Coordinates of C-alpha atoms in Angstrom, one line a residue:
Chain A
M420 CA -29.5 -3.2 2.1
R421 CA -29.1 0.6 2.5
Y422 CA -25.9 2.3 1.5
T423 CA -25.1 6.0 1.6
L424 CA -23.1 7.5 -1.2
L425 CA -21.2 10.5 0.3
L426 CA -20.0 12.9 -2.3
N427 CA -16.8 14.6 -1.3
S428 CA -15.2 17.3 -3.4
G429 CA -12.9 20.2 -3.3
P430 CA -14.1 23.8 -3.6
P431 CA -15.7 24.6 -7.0
P432 CA -13.3 26.1 -9.5
A433 CA -13.2 29.9 -9.4
E434 CA -14.8 30.2 -12.9
V435 CA -17.9 28.1 -13.4
T436 CA -19.7 29.0 -16.5
E437 CA -23.4 28.9 -16.6
A438 CA -23.2 26.2 -19.3
D439 CA -21.0 24.1 -17.0
F440 CA -23.4 24.6 -14.2
A441 CA -26.4 23.7 -16.4
A442 CA -24.7 20.6 -17.7
M443 CA -23.9 19.3 -14.2
Q444 CA -27.4 20.1 -13.1
Q445 CA -28.7 18.1 -16.0
A446 CA -26.4 15.2 -15.2
F447 CA -27.6 15.1 -11.6
D448 CA -31.2 15.2 -12.8
A449 CA -30.7 12.3 -15.1
Y450 CA -28.9 10.4 -12.4
G451 CA -31.7 11.0 -9.9
K452 CA -34.3 9.9 -12.4
A453 CA -32.3 6.7 -13.1
L454 CA -32.1 6.0 -9.4
A455 CA -35.8 6.6 -9.0
E456 CA -36.7 4.5 -12.0
A457 CA -34.6 1.6 -10.8
G458 CA -36.5 1.8 -7.5
V459 CA -33.4 2.1 -5.4
L460 CA -33.6 5.8 -4.3
V461 CA -34.4 6.5 -0.6
G462 CA -33.5 10.1 -0.6
A463 CA -30.8 12.5 -1.7
S464 CA -29.4 16.0 -1.3
V465 CA -26.8 18.0 -3.1
L466 CA -25.4 20.4 -0.5
Q467 CA -24.5 24.1 -0.6
G468 CA -20.8 24.8 0.2
P469 CA -19.2 24.4 3.6
D470 CA -18.7 28.1 3.7
V471 CA -22.4 28.5 4.6
A472 CA -22.4 25.7 7.2
T473 CA -23.4 26.2 10.9
T474 CA -22.4 23.8 13.6
V475 CA -24.4 22.9 16.7
T476 CA -23.2 20.9 19.8
L477 CA -24.3 20.2 23.3
R478 CA -21.0 18.6 24.2
G479 CA -20.0 21.4 26.5
G480 CA -23.3 21.1 28.5
S481 CA -25.2 23.8 26.7
A482 CA -25.9 24.5 23.0
E483 CA -23.0 26.0 21.2
I484 CA -23.8 27.3 17.8
A485 CA -21.0 28.5 15.6
D486 CA -20.4 29.5 12.0
G487 CA -18.3 27.4 9.7
P488 CA -18.0 23.7 8.9
F489 CA -17.3 20.9 11.3
A490 CA -13.9 20.2 9.8
E491 CA -11.8 22.6 7.8
T492 CA -10.6 20.3 5.0
K493 CA -9.8 20.7 1.4
E494 CA -12.3 18.0 0.5
A495 CA -15.8 18.4 2.0
L496 CA -19.1 16.6 2.0
A497 CA -21.0 18.0 -1.0
G498 CA -24.0 15.7 -1.2
V499 CA -25.6 12.5 0.0
F500 CA -27.5 9.8 -1.9
L501 CA -29.3 7.1 0.2
I502 CA -30.0 4.0 -1.8
D503 CA -31.4 0.6 -1.2
V504 CA -29.7 -2.1 -3.2
P505 CA -29.0 -5.9 -2.8
D506 CA -25.2 -5.7 -2.2
L507 CA -22.0 -3.7 -2.4
D508 CA -21.4 -4.3 -6.1
A509 CA -24.7 -2.8 -6.9
A510 CA -23.9 0.2 -4.6
L511 CA -20.5 0.6 -6.3
D512 CA -22.1 0.6 -9.7
W513 CA -24.4 3.4 -8.7
A514 CA -21.5 5.3 -7.2
K515 CA -19.6 5.0 -10.5
K516 CA -22.6 6.5 -12.4
C517 CA -22.8 9.5 -10.0
P518 CA -21.9 12.7 -11.8
G519 CA -20.1 13.8 -8.6
A520 CA -17.5 11.1 -9.2
T521 CA -16.2 13.0 -12.2
Y522 CA -14.9 15.9 -10.0
G523 CA -14.9 14.4 -6.5
V524 CA -14.6 11.2 -4.5
I525 CA -17.6 9.1 -3.5
E526 CA -17.5 7.2 -0.3
V527 CA -19.8 4.3 -0.1
R528 CA -20.9 3.3 3.4
P529 CA -23.3 0.6 4.4
S530 CA -26.0 1.5 6.9
A531 CA -25.8 0.0 10.3
T532 CA -29.5 0.5 10.8
S533 CA -32.1 2.7 9.0
L534 CA -35.1 4.7 10.1
L535 CA -38.1 4.0 7.9
A536 CA -40.7 6.6 7.0
D537 CA -43.1 5.1 9.5
G538 CA -40.6 5.9 12.3
T539 CA -39.4 2.3 12.9
W540 CA -35.8 1.2 12.7
T541 CA -34.9 -1.7 10.5
Chain B
M68 CA -24.7 -45.1 6.5
T69 CA -21.1 -45.7 7.7
S70 CA -18.1 -47.5 6.3
R71 CA -14.9 -49.0 7.7
V72 CA -12.5 -46.2 7.0
D73 CA -9.8 -44.9 9.3
P74 CA -11.6 -42.1 11.1
A75 CA -8.6 -39.9 11.8
G76 CA -7.5 -40.4 8.2
A77 CA -11.0 -39.5 6.9
V78 CA -10.9 -36.2 8.8
V79 CA -7.6 -35.4 7.3
A80 CA -8.9 -36.3 3.9
A81 CA -12.0 -34.2 4.4
R82 CA -9.8 -31.2 5.2
A83 CA -8.7 -31.2 1.5
G84 CA -12.3 -30.1 0.8
Y85 CA -12.1 -27.3 3.3
G86 CA -12.3 -24.5 0.7
R87 CA -15.3 -26.1 -1.1
L88 CA -17.2 -26.4 2.2
L89 CA -16.3 -23.0 3.5
A90 CA -17.3 -21.4 0.1
V91 CA -20.8 -22.8 0.4
L92 CA -21.1 -21.9 4.1
A93 CA -19.8 -18.4 3.7
S94 CA -21.9 -17.5 0.7
S95 CA -24.5 -16.0 3.1
G96 CA -21.8 -13.3 3.6
D97 CA -20.5 -14.1 7.1
V98 CA -17.1 -15.7 6.6
H99 CA -16.2 -15.6 10.3
A100 CA -19.4 -17.5 11.3
A101 CA -18.8 -20.0 8.5
E102 CA -15.3 -20.6 9.7
D103 CA -16.4 -21.1 13.3
A104 CA -19.1 -23.5 12.2
L105 CA -16.8 -25.5 10.0
A106 CA -14.1 -25.7 12.7
D107 CA -16.7 -26.9 15.1
A108 CA -17.9 -29.6 12.6
F109 CA -14.3 -30.8 12.1
E110 CA -13.9 -31.1 15.9
R111 CA -17.2 -33.0 16.2
A112 CA -16.0 -35.3 13.4
L113 CA -12.9 -36.1 15.3
V114 CA -15.1 -37.3 18.2
A115 CA -18.0 -38.8 16.3
W116 CA -16.3 -40.7 13.5
P117 CA -14.0 -42.9 15.6
D118 CA -17.0 -43.7 17.8
R119 CA -19.8 -44.2 15.3
G120 CA -17.9 -44.8 12.1
V121 CA -17.0 -42.6 9.1
P122 CA -20.2 -41.5 7.2
D123 CA -20.5 -42.5 3.6
N124 CA -20.6 -38.8 2.6
P125 CA -18.0 -37.2 4.9
E126 CA -18.2 -33.8 3.3
G127 CA -22.0 -33.9 3.3
W128 CA -21.8 -34.7 7.0
L129 CA -19.5 -31.8 7.7
L130 CA -21.6 -29.4 5.7
T131 CA -24.8 -30.5 7.5
V132 CA -23.3 -30.2 10.9
S133 CA -21.8 -26.8 10.0
R134 CA -25.1 -25.5 8.6
N135 CA -27.1 -26.7 11.7
R136 CA -24.5 -24.8 13.8
L137 CA -25.0 -21.7 11.7
K138 CA -28.8 -22.1 12.0
D139 CA -28.4 -22.2 15.8
R140 CA -26.3 -19.1 15.7
W141 CA -28.9 -17.3 13.6
K142 CA -31.7 -18.2 16.0
S143 CA -29.7 -17.3 19.1
A144 CA -29.9 -14.0 20.8
E145 CA -26.3 -13.1 20.0
V146 CA -27.3 -12.2 16.5
S147 CA -29.1 -8.9 16.5
R148 CA -32.1 -8.1 14.5
T149 CA -30.1 -6.1 12.1
T150 CA -28.3 -9.2 10.8
W151 CA -29.6 -9.8 7.3
L152 CA -31.3 -13.2 7.4
E153 CA -33.3 -12.8 4.3
G154 CA -31.7 -14.5 1.3
A155 CA -29.4 -16.6 3.5
P156 CA -29.5 -20.2 2.4
E157 CA -31.8 -22.4 4.5
P158 CA -29.8 -25.1 6.2
V159 CA -30.8 -28.5 4.9
S160 CA -30.9 -32.0 6.4
L161 CA -28.4 -34.7 5.4
D162 CA -31.0 -36.5 3.4
D163 CA -31.4 -33.9 0.7
L164 CA -27.8 -32.9 0.6
D165 CA -26.1 -33.3 -2.7
L166 CA -22.8 -31.6 -2.9
E167 CA -22.7 -31.8 -6.6
A168 CA -26.0 -30.0 -6.9
I169 CA -24.9 -27.3 -4.5
G170 CA -21.9 -26.7 -6.8
D171 CA -18.5 -25.3 -6.3
R172 CA -18.6 -21.8 -4.9
R173 CA -14.8 -21.4 -4.5
L174 CA -14.6 -19.0 -7.5
E175 CA -17.1 -16.7 -5.8
L176 CA -15.2 -17.0 -2.6
M177 CA -11.9 -16.1 -4.4
L178 CA -13.6 -13.1 -6.1
V179 CA -14.8 -11.9 -2.6
C180 CA -11.3 -12.3 -1.2
A181 CA -9.9 -10.2 -4.1
H182 CA -12.7 -7.7 -4.1
P183 CA -11.6 -4.1 -4.7
A184 CA -13.2 -3.2 -1.3
I185 CA -10.6 -5.5 0.4
A186 CA -7.1 -4.0 0.9
P187 CA -4.7 -5.5 -1.7
T188 CA -2.3 -6.6 1.0
D189 CA -5.1 -8.6 2.7
R190 CA -6.3 -10.5 -0.4
T191 CA -3.6 -13.2 -0.5
P192 CA -3.8 -14.0 3.3
L193 CA -7.6 -14.1 3.1
M194 CA -7.5 -16.6 0.3
L195 CA -5.0 -18.8 2.1
A196 CA -7.2 -18.7 5.2
T197 CA -10.6 -19.3 3.5
V198 CA -9.8 -21.4 0.4
L199 CA -7.0 -23.5 2.0
G200 CA -8.0 -23.3 5.6
F201 CA -4.7 -22.0 7.0
T202 CA -4.7 -20.3 10.4
A203 CA -3.4 -16.7 11.0
A204 CA -0.4 -18.2 12.8
Q205 CA 0.5 -20.4 9.8
I206 CA 0.1 -17.5 7.3
S207 CA 1.9 -14.9 9.4
G208 CA 5.3 -16.5 9.0
A209 CA 5.3 -16.2 5.2
F210 CA 4.3 -12.5 5.4
A211 CA 6.9 -11.7 8.1
V212 CA 4.3 -10.3 10.5
P213 CA 3.4 -11.4 14.0
S214 CA 0.5 -13.8 14.1
T215 CA -1.6 -11.4 16.1
T216 CA -1.1 -8.8 13.4
M217 CA -2.2 -11.3 10.7
A218 CA -5.2 -12.3 12.8
T219 CA -6.3 -8.7 13.1
R220 CA -5.9 -8.2 9.4
L221 CA -8.0 -11.2 8.6
T222 CA -10.7 -10.3 11.1
R223 CA -10.8 -6.8 9.6
A224 CA -11.1 -8.1 6.1
K225 CA -13.9 -10.5 7.1
R226 CA -15.7 -7.7 8.9
R227 CA -15.6 -5.7 5.7
I228 CA -17.1 -8.5 3.7
K229 CA -20.0 -8.9 6.1
A230 CA -20.6 -5.2 6.9
N231 CA -20.5 -4.1 3.3
R232 CA -22.3 -7.2 2.0
I233 CA -19.8 -8.0 -0.6
P234 CA -21.7 -10.5 -2.8
F235 CA -20.7 -14.1 -3.3
R236 CA -21.5 -14.2 -7.0
I237 CA -19.8 -14.0 -10.4
P238 CA -19.9 -10.3 -11.3
D239 CA -21.3 -8.9 -14.5
R240 CA -19.3 -9.3 -17.6
H241 CA -18.3 -5.6 -17.7
V242 CA -16.4 -5.9 -14.4
L243 CA -15.5 -9.6 -14.5
P244 CA -12.1 -9.2 -16.3
E245 CA -10.7 -6.7 -13.8
R246 CA -12.1 -8.8 -10.9
M247 CA -10.5 -11.9 -12.3
G248 CA -7.3 -9.9 -12.7
A249 CA -7.3 -9.2 -9.0
V250 CA -7.9 -12.9 -8.2
L251 CA -4.9 -13.8 -10.4
E252 CA -2.8 -11.2 -8.7
A253 CA -3.8 -12.4 -5.2
V254 CA -2.9 -16.0 -6.2
Y255 CA 0.3 -14.8 -7.8
G256 CA 1.0 -13.0 -4.5
A257 CA 1.3 -16.3 -2.7
Y258 CA 3.9 -17.3 -5.3
A259 CA 5.7 -14.0 -5.6
I260 CA 6.3 -13.8 -1.8
E261 CA 9.2 -16.1 -2.5
H262 CA 10.9 -13.4 -4.5
S263 CA 10.0 -10.5 -2.1
A264 CA 12.9 -8.4 -1.1
T265 CA 12.0 -8.3 2.6
G266 CA 10.5 -11.6 3.5
P267 CA 12.7 -13.7 5.8
R268 CA 10.9 -17.0 4.7
P269 CA 11.3 -16.8 1.0
H270 CA 10.3 -20.4 0.1
G271 CA 7.4 -20.7 2.4
L272 CA 4.4 -20.5 0.1
V273 CA 5.2 -22.3 -3.1
P274 CA 3.0 -25.4 -2.3
E275 CA 0.2 -23.1 -1.2
A276 CA 0.5 -21.0 -4.4
L277 CA 0.4 -24.2 -6.4
Q278 CA -2.8 -25.3 -4.7
L279 CA -4.5 -22.0 -5.1
A280 CA -3.5 -21.7 -8.8
E281 CA -4.7 -25.2 -9.5
I282 CA -8.0 -24.6 -7.7
L283 CA -8.4 -21.5 -9.8
T284 CA -8.0 -23.5 -13.0
D285 CA -10.6 -25.9 -11.7
V286 CA -13.2 -23.2 -11.0
A287 CA -12.3 -21.0 -14.0
P288 CA -11.3 -23.5 -16.7
K289 CA -11.9 -21.1 -19.5
D290 CA -9.6 -18.3 -18.2
P291 CA -6.3 -18.6 -20.2
E292 CA -4.4 -16.5 -17.6
A293 CA -5.5 -18.9 -14.8
H294 CA -3.9 -21.7 -16.7
G295 CA -0.9 -19.5 -17.4
L296 CA -0.5 -18.7 -13.7
A297 CA -0.8 -22.4 -12.8
A298 CA 1.9 -23.3 -15.3
L299 CA 4.1 -20.5 -14.0
V300 CA 3.8 -21.6 -10.4
E301 CA 4.3 -25.3 -11.4
L302 CA 7.4 -24.6 -13.4
S303 CA 8.9 -22.7 -10.5
A304 CA 7.8 -25.4 -8.0
A305 CA 9.3 -28.1 -10.3
R306 CA 12.8 -26.5 -9.8
Q307 CA 12.3 -25.9 -6.1
P308 CA 14.3 -29.1 -5.0
A309 CA 17.2 -28.0 -7.2
R310 CA 17.5 -24.5 -5.7
I311 CA 19.3 -25.6 -2.6
G312 CA 22.3 -27.8 -2.9
V313 CA 23.3 -30.7 -0.6
D314 CA 25.4 -28.3 1.4
G315 CA 22.4 -26.0 1.9
R316 CA 23.7 -23.4 -0.5
F317 CA 21.6 -21.6 -3.1
V318 CA 22.1 -23.0 -6.6
P319 CA 21.3 -20.4 -9.3
L320 CA 19.2 -21.6 -12.3
A321 CA 22.2 -21.9 -14.6
D322 CA 24.0 -24.3 -12.3
Q323 CA 21.0 -26.5 -11.5
D324 CA 20.9 -30.1 -12.7
P325 CA 17.7 -30.6 -14.8
D326 CA 17.7 -34.2 -13.4
D327 CA 16.7 -32.6 -10.1
W328 CA 13.6 -31.0 -11.5
D329 CA 10.2 -32.5 -11.0
Q330 CA 9.3 -33.7 -14.5
K331 CA 5.7 -34.5 -13.5
L332 CA 5.1 -30.9 -12.5
I333 CA 6.7 -29.7 -15.7
M334 CA 4.4 -31.9 -17.7
R335 CA 1.4 -30.5 -15.8
A336 CA 2.6 -27.0 -16.6
H337 CA 2.8 -27.8 -20.3
D338 CA -0.7 -29.2 -20.1
H339 CA -1.9 -25.9 -18.6
L340 CA 0.0 -23.9 -21.3
R341 CA -1.7 -26.0 -24.0
R342 CA -5.1 -25.3 -22.4
A343 CA -4.3 -21.6 -22.1
H344 CA -3.2 -21.5 -25.8
A345 CA -6.5 -23.1 -26.8
C346 CA -8.3 -20.1 -25.3
G347 CA -6.6 -17.9 -27.9
V348 CA -5.9 -14.8 -25.7
L349 CA -2.3 -14.1 -24.7
G350 CA -1.6 -12.6 -21.3
R351 CA 1.2 -11.8 -18.9
F352 CA 1.2 -15.0 -16.9
Q353 CA 1.2 -17.2 -20.0
V354 CA 4.3 -15.4 -21.3
E355 CA 6.0 -15.7 -18.0
A356 CA 5.2 -19.4 -17.9
A357 CA 6.5 -19.8 -21.5
I358 CA 9.8 -18.2 -20.5
Q359 CA 10.1 -20.6 -17.5
A360 CA 9.2 -23.5 -19.9
V361 CA 12.1 -22.6 -22.1
H362 CA 14.4 -22.6 -19.1
C363 CA 13.0 -26.0 -18.1
A364 CA 13.6 -27.4 -21.6
R365 CA 17.4 -27.6 -21.4
T366 CA 19.0 -30.9 -20.6
G367 CA 22.3 -31.6 -18.9
T368 CA 24.7 -28.6 -18.8
E369 CA 23.6 -27.1 -22.2
D370 CA 22.4 -23.5 -22.4
P371 CA 18.8 -22.8 -22.6
N372 CA 17.5 -21.2 -25.8
W373 CA 18.5 -17.7 -25.0
A374 CA 17.3 -16.2 -28.3
R375 CA 13.8 -17.6 -27.6
I376 CA 13.9 -16.3 -24.0
I377 CA 15.0 -12.8 -25.1
E378 CA 12.1 -12.8 -27.6
L379 CA 9.6 -13.8 -25.0
Y380 CA 10.8 -11.2 -22.5
G381 CA 10.3 -8.7 -25.3
V382 CA 6.7 -9.8 -25.7
L383 CA 6.3 -9.6 -21.9
Q384 CA 7.7 -6.0 -21.8
R385 CA 5.2 -5.0 -24.5
I386 CA 2.1 -6.5 -22.8
A387 CA 3.1 -6.0 -19.1
P388 CA 6.2 -3.8 -18.8
S389 CA 8.0 -4.2 -15.5
W390 CA 11.5 -3.6 -14.1
G391 CA 11.7 -7.3 -13.1
S392 CA 11.2 -8.6 -16.7
G393 CA 13.4 -5.8 -18.1
V394 CA 16.3 -6.9 -16.0
A395 CA 15.7 -10.6 -16.7
R396 CA 15.8 -9.7 -20.4
V397 CA 19.1 -8.0 -19.9
A398 CA 20.5 -11.0 -18.1
A399 CA 19.4 -13.2 -21.1
I400 CA 21.0 -10.8 -23.6
A401 CA 24.3 -10.9 -21.7
E402 CA 24.2 -14.7 -21.8
L403 CA 23.8 -14.6 -25.6
D404 CA 25.9 -11.6 -26.6
G405 CA 28.3 -11.1 -23.7
P406 CA 28.5 -8.8 -20.7
Q407 CA 29.3 -5.6 -22.6
V408 CA 26.2 -5.8 -24.6
G409 CA 24.3 -6.7 -21.5
L410 CA 25.6 -3.7 -19.6
A411 CA 24.6 -1.5 -22.5
A412 CA 21.1 -2.9 -22.4
L413 CA 21.0 -2.4 -18.6
E414 CA 22.0 1.3 -19.1
E415 CA 19.1 1.6 -21.6
L416 CA 16.6 0.6 -18.9
G417 CA 17.5 3.7 -16.9
S418 CA 18.7 4.0 -13.3
L419 CA 17.8 0.9 -11.3
P420 CA 15.2 1.3 -8.5
E421 CA 17.0 1.0 -5.1
T422 CA 15.1 -2.0 -3.9
L423 CA 15.3 -4.1 -7.1
L424 CA 17.2 -7.1 -5.9
S425 CA 17.5 -8.8 -9.3
G426 CA 18.7 -5.6 -10.9
W427 CA 21.6 -5.1 -8.5
A428 CA 22.5 -8.8 -8.6
V429 CA 22.6 -8.8 -12.5
R430 CA 24.5 -5.5 -12.5
G431 CA 27.1 -6.9 -10.1
H432 CA 27.4 -10.0 -12.2
L433 CA 27.9 -8.2 -15.5
L434 CA 30.4 -5.6 -14.0
A435 CA 32.4 -8.5 -12.5
R436 CA 32.5 -10.2 -15.9
V437 CA 34.0 -7.1 -17.6
G438 CA 36.5 -6.6 -14.7
R439 CA 34.9 -3.4 -13.2
T440 CA 35.6 -4.9 -9.8
D441 CA 34.9 -2.0 -7.5
E442 CA 31.6 -1.2 -9.1
A443 CA 30.7 -4.9 -9.0
R444 CA 31.5 -5.1 -5.3
A445 CA 29.2 -2.1 -4.7
A446 CA 26.3 -3.6 -6.7
Y447 CA 26.6 -7.0 -5.0
G448 CA 26.7 -5.2 -1.7
R449 CA 23.4 -3.5 -2.4
A450 CA 21.8 -6.8 -3.6
I451 CA 23.0 -8.5 -0.3
T452 CA 21.1 -5.9 1.7
L453 CA 17.9 -6.6 -0.3
T454 CA 17.7 -10.4 -0.1
G455 CA 15.8 -12.1 2.8
D456 CA 16.9 -15.6 1.8
P457 CA 20.0 -16.8 3.8
A458 CA 21.1 -19.2 1.0
E459 CA 20.8 -16.5 -1.6
R460 CA 22.6 -14.0 0.6
S461 CA 25.6 -16.4 1.2
W462 CA 25.7 -17.1 -2.5
L463 CA 25.9 -13.3 -3.3
E464 CA 28.5 -12.8 -0.5
G465 CA 30.5 -15.6 -2.1
R466 CA 30.4 -13.9 -5.5
R467 CA 31.5 -10.6 -3.9
S468 CA 34.4 -12.1 -2.0
A469 CA 35.6 -14.0 -5.1
L470 CA 36.1 -10.6 -6.9

């Protein structure tokens, strides 16, 4: 079953040293390798900040494109990991191991349906 | 294939195995569908058994009928393709059905009910519904909520189990202790509701808590705290008949006649405490049960062994500090060393939380004994606003007006 781990976190601290940044990068790299080795990784992205987000909607009838994030909140989506594991306990174990959990909150959500690489829905 | 057994009685007897059957049926992850299927099987039994006789293996019959019903449901169009069928147990025929071989899945079911992904307030109701087979309407009274609210909460919780695929299995050793802790808490919740400050039906759940606690010791016989909890609930249940006097009034522990206590339940509690002790790991529920065992050891009108009780509350405060046990320790100190010493010990605890019923009752009691009447009246007044039990309220009101 597919679960998405949604990494939510506040804005990065004003002072991030290069060493801090490198350490976190290394932690995410190790985490990604562990996911891949376990054969559970479907895909992942660590996102740039909401300050560079652009929003698009057709709700008003035509395309409206605007600067800024969808919701102005203190905590924002900072990354997604899509994994395929047997059950929630396994998904929670991976969430606990995610480096993002040390500074943010990981929301674990089961997929309702998933699109496979060949374009079919499960 | 059939025997001459009273069919209606056989259906009632089979209901005792409700949790065992549901735990097996629900292990595919869909508690709601399992409940529906089992309810349907019980309905069919009520029709079929008087007509065709009670089957030799009533539980096997119920399980087979339920499973076939689940199988129909899986095949039918109402189940979308996204329902996870893979890994679901294949329904079997009555011939190859051996309940013993299938095993008891109730611990898995209880672990699911107390899973961290389930809201803590929903865990006890969910256990009562799935392990004991109570309806939302039956559960709602004890939790002081409308039955529609309880039904919604149960439905939401079951949806979470299915949608998230919360697994029906014993978790790995590194998370098992905390998961068992949550199961114990949820079972304790059925017992503790009797002491809740807001519930209007304070005594509603003791037999249910007793059943859950004993089931837990059946399915987790090596867990010392499961035995401790069972002992605690049994010792409390043993005194239940003595808590309300012939005139319907609340009788505090000190005034209860030990002859009114259920000695069989007390014996069972001691048996659980011995088994807990044999495991060699002390825990909160064992200590709480030990304290109640000391209370239950007095005979006639003699005092319980207060020194031992104070000592045990000291142990409890070290391993699981709480306001409730802190206040109970103060009450015991006052019994042994007098109200002045008790009041001093109460002061040491700090300012009482506003909703702590036992704290305000003990404070009122101690102030009354040292003659600080006005303060005692105020403390009793606060305790009266906190109790949901009519018998206890009228007892407290009696104490206040006697000042």
